[in-house]
């Protein structure tokens, strides 16, 4: 799942992974857990994440390589927040050799809408559910589990602008890297959550069908 911060990758990846019965692998979530548990990885990543920059390719590739070795990824998985650089994408292609082709979903949303969404985003500290609060109102607790809602330290406006700049510079080139593939689909992420989810489900089904037709042609 590709797209700038605030495009809804986490929310949509969560829904899609559940509906497909596959693991949702978010490098951002794995890094935040490491920060919270104060592991060596967390200590290395914290300052970089708080400044809106990218953690090194070496670190995140190591995380993904290890995660993809687990048996629950055998019949598919959903990557959210990875790859974020062309180098990561090239390494990922190598890691996926012998597996089905990657389906790439690019969620597109304009910058002003992203800044507005991120400033209102709150995350449940217990279950990780994501909410958008209305200005001046604020949700007191998580509607799913009752846990307390927090603002991510990198969702403050200055850091958000930096993350968007990093996205344009380092991650957007990935759209061109993948665009020529038959398994690439672009979805307008500015619509409501349910409309985007339906559009993604249709795009993934069509891409999946196209992928199978291509595989049949190749073996015929
Ligand atoms: P996210 O939750 O996907 O917005 O990620 C939060 C932060 O984690 C990013 O701003 C980066 O600092 C770091 N991060 C997550 N995934 C990657 C990645 N694939 N490459 C480099 N840094 C990452």
Short mmCIF file of C-alpha atoms and ligand atoms in Angstrom, two decimals:
data_model
loop_
_atom_site.label_atom_id
_atom_site.label_comp_id
_atom_site.label_asym_id
_atom_site.label_seq_id
_atom_site.Cartn_x
_atom_site.Cartn_y
_atom_site.Cartn_z
CA UNK A 1 0.00 0.00 0.00
CA UNK A 2 1.66 3.21 -1.20
CA UNK A 3 0.70 6.79 -0.44
CA UNK A 4 1.76 9.87 1.54
CA UNK A 5 1.40 10.07 5.34
CA UNK A 6 -2.27 10.67 6.13
CA UNK A 7 -3.59 9.10 2.92
CA UNK A 8 -5.26 6.37 4.97
CA UNK A 9 -2.77 3.55 4.33
CA UNK A 10 -2.96 2.20 7.89
CA UNK A 11 -6.76 2.26 8.08
CA UNK A 12 -7.23 0.76 4.62
CA UNK A 13 -4.43 -1.80 5.04
CA UNK A 14 -6.02 -2.96 8.27
CA UNK A 15 -9.44 -3.42 6.62
CA UNK A 16 -8.04 -5.14 3.54
CA UNK A 17 -5.75 -7.49 5.47
CA UNK A 18 -8.69 -8.53 7.67
CA UNK A 19 -10.98 -9.13 4.69
CA UNK A 20 -8.30 -11.13 2.86
CA UNK A 21 -7.23 -13.02 6.00
CA UNK A 22 -3.57 -12.08 5.61
CA UNK A 23 -1.12 -10.40 8.03
CA UNK A 24 -0.88 -6.60 8.02
CA UNK A 25 2.78 -5.66 8.20
CA UNK A 26 3.37 -1.99 9.04
CA UNK A 27 7.02 -0.99 9.37
CA UNK A 28 5.90 2.18 11.19
CA UNK A 29 3.98 0.08 13.78
CA UNK A 30 6.95 -2.28 14.23
CA UNK A 31 9.28 0.69 14.77
CA UNK A 32 6.87 2.40 17.20
CA UNK A 33 6.61 -0.83 19.21
CA UNK A 34 10.41 -0.97 19.36
CA UNK A 35 10.50 2.66 20.58
CA UNK A 36 7.90 1.91 23.24
CA UNK A 37 9.72 -1.22 24.45
CA UNK A 38 13.01 0.75 24.47
CA UNK A 39 14.89 -1.91 22.51
CA UNK A 40 18.18 -1.11 20.77
CA UNK A 41 16.25 -0.75 17.48
CA UNK A 42 13.82 1.63 19.18
CA UNK A 43 16.64 3.77 20.57
CA UNK A 44 18.19 4.05 17.11
CA UNK A 45 14.89 4.88 15.41
CA UNK A 46 13.23 7.31 17.86
CA UNK A 47 15.01 10.59 17.04
CA UNK A 48 14.82 9.91 13.31
CA UNK A 49 11.09 9.21 13.46
CA UNK A 50 10.42 12.26 15.64
CA UNK A 51 12.15 14.48 13.08
CA UNK A 52 10.04 13.12 10.21
CA UNK A 53 13.01 11.53 8.41
CA UNK A 54 13.31 7.96 7.19
CA UNK A 55 15.00 5.25 9.20
CA UNK A 56 17.90 3.71 7.23
CA UNK A 57 17.13 1.27 4.43
CA UNK A 58 19.36 -1.27 6.14
CA UNK A 59 17.26 -1.27 9.32
CA UNK A 60 13.83 -1.45 7.68
CA UNK A 61 14.91 -4.02 5.09
CA UNK A 62 16.19 -6.18 7.97
CA UNK A 63 12.80 -5.85 9.71
CA UNK A 64 10.84 -6.81 6.59
CA UNK A 65 13.18 -9.64 5.59
CA UNK A 66 12.79 -11.20 9.02
CA UNK A 67 9.01 -10.70 9.06
CA UNK A 68 8.51 -12.26 5.62
CA UNK A 69 10.34 -15.39 6.76
CA UNK A 70 7.48 -16.17 9.17
CA UNK A 71 5.09 -18.89 7.99
CA UNK A 72 1.94 -16.73 8.28
CA UNK A 73 3.03 -14.84 5.14
CA UNK A 74 2.97 -17.99 2.97
CA UNK A 75 -0.40 -17.26 1.37
CA UNK A 76 0.01 -13.50 1.19
CA UNK A 77 0.61 -10.39 3.31
CA UNK A 78 -0.06 -6.69 3.20
CA UNK A 79 2.84 -4.26 3.44
CA UNK A 80 2.00 -0.80 4.80
CA UNK A 81 4.71 1.89 4.82
CA UNK A 82 7.24 -0.29 3.03
CA UNK A 83 8.88 0.19 0.59
CA UNK A 84 9.54 3.91 0.94
CA UNK A 85 12.62 4.27 -1.27
CA UNK A 86 13.51 2.88 -4.69
CA UNK A 87 16.33 0.92 -3.05
CA UNK A 88 13.85 -0.73 -0.64
CA UNK A 89 11.58 -1.58 -3.60
CA UNK A 90 14.43 -3.17 -5.52
CA UNK A 91 15.42 -5.28 -2.51
CA UNK A 92 11.75 -6.24 -1.99
CA UNK A 93 11.54 -7.57 -5.56
CA UNK A 94 14.47 -9.84 -4.71
CA UNK A 95 12.84 -10.98 -1.44
CA UNK A 96 9.67 -11.90 -3.32
CA UNK A 97 11.27 -14.09 -5.95
CA UNK A 98 9.29 -17.31 -6.26
CA UNK A 99 6.14 -15.72 -4.80
CA UNK A 100 3.15 -14.23 -6.62
CA UNK A 101 3.72 -10.74 -8.05
CA UNK A 102 3.21 -7.79 -5.74
CA UNK A 103 -0.08 -5.90 -6.14
CA UNK A 104 0.65 -2.20 -5.66
CA UNK A 105 -2.13 0.15 -4.52
CA UNK A 106 -1.27 3.86 -4.64
CA UNK A 107 -3.56 6.05 -2.51
CA UNK A 108 -3.59 9.63 -3.76
CA UNK A 109 -4.57 12.64 -1.56
CA UNK A 110 -3.66 16.38 -1.89
CA UNK A 111 -1.24 17.95 0.62
CA UNK A 112 -3.67 20.35 2.34
CA UNK A 113 -6.08 17.50 3.05
CA UNK A 114 -3.19 15.39 4.39
CA UNK A 115 -2.12 18.12 6.82
CA UNK A 116 -5.73 18.58 7.96
CA UNK A 117 -6.18 14.83 8.53
CA UNK A 118 -2.89 14.31 10.34
CA UNK A 119 -3.46 17.20 12.74
CA UNK A 120 -6.77 15.55 13.75
CA UNK A 121 -5.50 11.96 13.87
CA UNK A 122 -5.56 10.14 17.21
CA UNK A 123 -4.43 6.57 17.78
CA UNK A 124 -5.64 4.20 20.50
CA UNK A 125 -2.74 3.33 22.80
CA UNK A 126 -4.27 -0.13 23.47
CA UNK A 127 -5.60 -1.51 20.17
CA UNK A 128 -4.04 0.85 17.60
CA UNK A 129 -7.39 1.93 16.08
CA UNK A 130 -7.15 5.25 14.23
CA UNK A 131 -9.66 8.11 14.62
CA UNK A 132 -10.08 11.64 13.29
CA UNK A 133 -11.16 14.13 15.95
CA UNK A 134 -13.12 17.28 15.14
CA UNK A 135 -11.48 20.56 16.08
CA UNK A 136 -12.31 21.61 19.64
CA UNK A 137 -14.22 18.39 20.34
CA UNK A 138 -11.85 15.50 20.76
CA UNK A 139 -12.78 11.87 21.41
CA UNK A 140 -12.17 10.96 25.05
CA UNK A 141 -11.52 7.28 24.46
CA UNK A 142 -11.33 4.57 21.82
CA UNK A 143 -14.74 3.62 20.39
CA UNK A 144 -13.54 0.02 19.86
CA UNK A 145 -11.86 -0.91 23.15
CA UNK A 146 -12.17 2.09 25.49
CA UNK A 147 -8.38 2.64 25.53
CA UNK A 148 -6.94 6.15 25.73
CA UNK A 149 -6.34 8.09 22.51
CA UNK A 150 -2.99 9.71 21.79
CA UNK A 151 -1.51 11.99 19.15
CA UNK A 152 1.56 10.51 17.46
CA UNK A 153 4.63 12.61 18.23
CA UNK A 154 5.31 12.93 14.49
CA UNK A 155 1.79 14.22 13.74
CA UNK A 156 2.59 17.78 14.92
CA UNK A 157 2.36 20.25 12.05
CA UNK A 158 6.11 21.01 11.66
CA UNK A 159 6.99 17.31 11.54
CA UNK A 160 4.07 16.59 9.19
CA UNK A 161 5.40 19.15 6.66
CA UNK A 162 8.84 17.50 6.88
CA UNK A 163 7.33 14.03 6.39
CA UNK A 164 5.46 15.25 3.31
CA UNK A 165 8.67 16.75 1.88
CA UNK A 166 10.52 13.46 2.55
CA UNK A 167 7.66 11.59 0.90
CA UNK A 168 7.77 13.74 -2.26
CA UNK A 169 11.53 13.48 -2.50
CA UNK A 170 12.17 9.83 -1.59
CA UNK A 171 8.94 7.83 -1.84
CA UNK A 172 6.99 9.39 -4.72
CA UNK A 173 9.58 8.14 -7.27
CA UNK A 174 8.30 4.66 -6.34
CA UNK A 175 5.03 5.42 -8.13
CA UNK A 176 7.00 5.65 -11.40
CA UNK A 177 8.98 2.56 -10.39
CA UNK A 178 5.75 0.54 -10.17
CA UNK A 179 3.40 2.35 -12.60
CA UNK A 180 4.35 0.30 -15.64
CA UNK A 181 3.47 -2.99 -13.96
CA UNK A 182 0.17 -4.68 -14.68
CA UNK A 183 -0.30 -5.16 -10.96
CA UNK A 184 -0.27 -1.39 -10.21
CA UNK A 185 -3.51 0.40 -9.34
CA UNK A 186 -4.15 4.00 -8.27
CA UNK A 187 -7.06 4.90 -5.96
CA UNK A 188 -8.41 8.35 -5.02
CA UNK A 189 -7.87 8.40 -1.25
CA UNK A 190 -9.71 11.70 -0.70
CA UNK A 191 -13.10 9.96 -0.59
CA UNK A 192 -14.77 8.57 2.56
CA UNK A 193 -13.21 5.53 4.28
CA UNK A 194 -15.88 3.10 3.05
CA UNK A 195 -15.82 4.40 -0.55
CA UNK A 196 -12.00 4.11 -0.62
CA UNK A 197 -12.20 0.59 0.86
CA UNK A 198 -14.67 -0.47 -1.85
CA UNK A 199 -12.52 1.08 -4.59
CA UNK A 200 -9.44 -0.72 -3.26
CA UNK A 201 -11.29 -4.05 -3.06
CA UNK A 202 -12.43 -3.71 -6.70
CA UNK A 203 -8.96 -2.60 -7.88
CA UNK A 204 -7.26 -5.49 -6.05
CA UNK A 205 -9.74 -8.06 -7.40
CA UNK A 206 -9.28 -6.80 -10.97
CA UNK A 207 -5.50 -6.71 -10.60
CA UNK A 208 -5.50 -10.15 -9.06
CA UNK A 209 -7.59 -11.52 -11.96
CA UNK A 210 -5.25 -9.83 -14.48
CA UNK A 211 -2.27 -11.33 -12.64
CA UNK A 212 -3.77 -14.84 -12.92
CA UNK A 213 -4.58 -14.40 -16.63
CA UNK A 214 -0.97 -13.30 -17.24
CA UNK A 215 0.33 -16.31 -15.27
CA UNK A 216 -1.87 -18.64 -17.36
CA UNK A 217 -0.63 -17.05 -20.59
CA UNK A 218 2.97 -17.49 -19.39
CA UNK A 219 2.52 -21.18 -18.59
CA UNK A 220 0.46 -21.91 -21.76
P1 LIG B 1 4.39 5.41 9.29
O1 LIG B 1 3.67 4.89 10.49
O2 LIG B 1 4.36 4.45 8.12
O3 LIG B 1 3.97 6.80 8.92
O4 LIG B 1 5.94 5.50 9.72
C1 LIG B 1 6.37 6.34 10.78
C2 LIG B 1 7.86 6.59 10.66
O5 LIG B 1 8.57 5.35 10.72
C3 LIG B 1 8.30 7.22 9.34
O6 LIG B 1 8.15 8.63 9.32
C4 LIG B 1 9.77 6.79 9.30
O7 LIG B 1 10.57 7.56 10.18
C5 LIG B 1 9.71 5.38 9.86
N1 LIG B 1 9.48 4.38 8.78
C6 LIG B 1 8.42 3.54 8.64
N2 LIG B 1 8.56 2.77 7.54
C7 LIG B 1 9.74 3.11 6.99
C8 LIG B 1 10.43 2.70 5.81
N3 LIG B 1 9.94 1.77 4.99
N4 LIG B 1 11.65 3.28 5.54
C9 LIG B 1 12.17 4.20 6.37
N5 LIG B 1 11.55 4.66 7.47
C10 LIG B 1 10.34 4.13 7.79
#
